[in-house]
Amino acid sequence: MTKRIELKLKDKNGKTKTYVQTTITARKRLEFLDFDTAARKATYNMKQFYEEEVRLVANLFANKGVTEDMIWDGMNALTMDDELQVIINAVTGADSPNWNPVDPSVLETLETVSTD
């Protein structure tokens, strides 16, 4: 079974179009993980958070019809968080049954341990 990411957006006429992406580069995963790290450290205010989230999602799709403006204008604000989170989880691997994230505090501890 091929894993795929779907994004449903309404166009100017109110018609829903589904965009599908089946290939995501590993580099995109790193970009999303960097975003997650910055968001957890409260590097962004809410507006910046959403702008960066939408930018990352728009750049996942090879279809040039998926733009930041298309997402802003074609996505329902009431369901946006859940819909984007599904995409983020797919890209980062958080939706995998084998997902086993390391507690960030453990990483911080490891970064301060000297190997000398």
mmCIF file of C-alpha atoms in Angstrom:
data_model
loop_
_atom_site.group_PDB
_atom_site.id
_atom_site.type_symbol
_atom_site.label_atom_id
_atom_site.label_comp_id
_atom_site.label_asym_id
_atom_site.label_seq_id
_atom_site.Cartn_x
_atom_site.Cartn_y
_atom_site.Cartn_z
ATOM 1 C CA MET A 1 0.000 0.000 0.000
ATOM 2 C CA THR A 2 1.370 3.387 -0.980
ATOM 3 C CA LYS A 3 1.279 5.985 1.716
ATOM 4 C CA ARG A 4 -0.128 9.285 0.551
ATOM 5 C CA ILE A 5 -0.872 12.704 1.862
ATOM 6 C CA GLU A 6 -4.139 14.338 0.894
ATOM 7 C CA LEU A 7 -5.123 17.960 1.173
ATOM 8 C CA LYS A 8 -8.699 19.009 0.449
ATOM 9 C CA LEU A 9 -9.201 22.651 -0.470
ATOM 10 C CA LYS A 10 -12.182 24.617 -1.683
ATOM 11 C CA ASP A 11 -11.710 26.769 -4.752
ATOM 12 C CA LYS A 12 -13.236 30.212 -5.360
ATOM 13 C CA ASN A 13 -16.460 28.553 -6.536
ATOM 14 C CA GLY A 14 -16.790 26.455 -3.387
ATOM 15 C CA LYS A 15 -15.855 23.187 -5.127
ATOM 16 C CA THR A 16 -13.598 20.894 -3.130
ATOM 17 C CA LYS A 17 -10.489 19.616 -4.851
ATOM 18 C CA THR A 18 -8.274 16.917 -3.364
ATOM 19 C CA TYR A 19 -4.532 17.206 -3.873
ATOM 20 C CA VAL A 20 -2.450 14.067 -3.389
ATOM 21 C CA GLN A 21 1.269 13.666 -2.767
ATOM 22 C CA THR A 22 2.840 10.200 -2.525
ATOM 23 C CA THR A 23 6.514 11.120 -2.347
ATOM 24 C CA ILE A 24 8.002 13.283 0.381
ATOM 25 C CA THR A 25 11.753 13.689 0.584
ATOM 26 C CA ALA A 26 13.555 12.902 3.815
ATOM 27 C CA ARG A 27 14.787 16.509 3.814
ATOM 28 C CA LYS A 28 11.169 17.644 4.167
ATOM 29 C CA ARG A 29 10.941 15.531 7.320
ATOM 30 C CA LEU A 30 13.927 17.408 8.726
ATOM 31 C CA GLU A 31 12.278 20.751 7.904
ATOM 32 C CA PHE A 32 9.113 19.693 9.715
ATOM 33 C CA LEU A 33 11.091 18.462 12.709
ATOM 34 C CA ASP A 34 12.957 21.794 12.862
ATOM 35 C CA PHE A 35 9.594 23.550 12.809
ATOM 36 C CA ASP A 36 8.318 21.299 15.599
ATOM 37 C CA THR A 37 11.381 22.051 17.717
ATOM 38 C CA ALA A 38 11.022 25.804 17.216
ATOM 39 C CA ALA A 39 7.297 25.641 17.989
ATOM 40 C CA ARG A 40 7.925 23.740 21.227
ATOM 41 C CA LYS A 41 10.446 26.360 22.289
ATOM 42 C CA ALA A 42 7.839 29.072 21.585
ATOM 43 C CA THR A 43 10.071 30.667 18.961
ATOM 44 C CA TYR A 44 6.955 31.688 17.009
ATOM 45 C CA ASN A 45 3.964 33.792 17.931
ATOM 46 C CA MET A 46 0.633 32.276 16.787
ATOM 47 C CA LYS A 47 0.539 34.121 13.464
ATOM 48 C CA GLN A 48 4.126 33.132 12.651
ATOM 49 C CA PHE A 49 3.380 29.539 13.675
ATOM 50 C CA TYR A 50 0.473 29.258 11.244
ATOM 51 C CA GLU A 51 2.343 31.043 8.464
ATOM 52 C CA GLU A 52 5.269 28.639 8.761
ATOM 53 C CA GLU A 53 3.000 25.610 9.054
ATOM 54 C CA VAL A 54 1.090 26.593 5.913
ATOM 55 C CA ARG A 55 4.326 27.351 4.052
ATOM 56 C CA LEU A 56 5.736 23.926 4.887
ATOM 57 C CA VAL A 57 2.555 22.114 3.861
ATOM 58 C CA ALA A 58 2.251 24.060 0.603
ATOM 59 C CA ASN A 59 5.845 23.193 -0.276
ATOM 60 C CA LEU A 60 5.193 19.465 0.193
ATOM 61 C CA PHE A 61 3.062 19.247 -2.915
ATOM 62 C CA ALA A 62 4.555 18.952 -6.385
ATOM 63 C CA ASN A 63 1.272 20.256 -7.828
ATOM 64 C CA LYS A 64 1.806 23.974 -8.315
ATOM 65 C CA GLY A 65 -1.915 24.438 -7.647
ATOM 66 C CA VAL A 66 -1.168 24.026 -3.951
ATOM 67 C CA THR A 67 0.011 27.386 -2.744
ATOM 68 C CA GLU A 68 -0.019 29.150 0.578
ATOM 69 C CA ASP A 69 -2.833 31.384 -0.698
ATOM 70 C CA MET A 70 -4.836 28.336 -1.804
ATOM 71 C CA ILE A 71 -4.518 26.863 1.685
ATOM 72 C CA TRP A 72 -5.426 30.139 3.415
ATOM 73 C CA ASP A 73 -8.436 30.697 1.166
ATOM 74 C CA GLY A 74 -9.530 27.086 0.704
ATOM 75 C CA MET A 75 -9.262 25.613 4.182
ATOM 76 C CA ASN A 76 -11.853 25.912 6.924
ATOM 77 C CA ALA A 77 -10.348 27.672 9.957
ATOM 78 C CA LEU A 78 -12.456 25.485 12.256
ATOM 79 C CA THR A 79 -10.895 22.250 10.989
ATOM 80 C CA MET A 80 -7.511 23.571 9.873
ATOM 81 C CA ASP A 81 -5.569 22.516 12.973
ATOM 82 C CA ASP A 82 -6.701 18.897 12.753
ATOM 83 C CA GLU A 83 -6.216 18.656 8.988
ATOM 84 C CA LEU A 84 -2.720 20.114 9.058
ATOM 85 C CA GLN A 85 -1.759 17.970 12.055
ATOM 86 C CA VAL A 86 -2.610 14.820 10.102
ATOM 87 C CA ILE A 87 -0.207 15.948 7.371
ATOM 88 C CA ILE A 88 2.508 16.910 9.843
ATOM 89 C CA ASN A 89 2.203 13.549 11.620
ATOM 90 C CA ALA A 90 2.531 11.711 8.309
ATOM 91 C CA VAL A 91 5.642 13.651 7.294
ATOM 92 C CA THR A 92 7.387 13.349 10.659
ATOM 93 C CA GLY A 93 6.422 9.701 11.096
ATOM 94 C CA ALA A 94 4.350 10.407 14.191
ATOM 95 C CA ASP A 95 1.462 8.435 12.660
ATOM 96 C CA SER A 96 3.614 5.305 12.348
ATOM 97 C CA PRO A 97 2.839 2.414 14.709
ATOM 98 C CA ASN A 98 6.595 2.240 15.385
ATOM 99 C CA TRP A 99 6.791 5.916 16.383
ATOM 100 C CA ASN A 100 8.832 6.198 19.535
ATOM 101 C CA PRO A 101 9.855 9.800 20.038
ATOM 102 C CA VAL A 102 12.607 10.568 22.462
ATOM 103 C CA ASP A 103 11.609 12.865 25.294
ATOM 104 C CA PRO A 104 13.092 16.301 24.396
ATOM 105 C CA SER A 105 14.494 16.649 27.908
ATOM 106 C CA VAL A 106 16.579 13.520 27.274
ATOM 107 C CA LEU A 107 18.004 15.111 24.133
ATOM 108 C CA GLU A 108 18.851 18.272 26.045
ATOM 109 C CA THR A 109 20.629 16.156 28.665
ATOM 110 C CA LEU A 110 22.566 14.276 25.997
ATOM 111 C CA GLU A 111 23.685 17.549 24.418
ATOM 112 C CA THR A 112 25.245 18.676 27.693
ATOM 113 C CA VAL A 113 27.105 15.418 28.376
ATOM 114 C CA SER A 114 30.796 15.625 27.550
ATOM 115 C CA THR A 115 32.371 12.733 25.645
ATOM 116 C CA ASP A 116 35.900 13.534 26.867
#
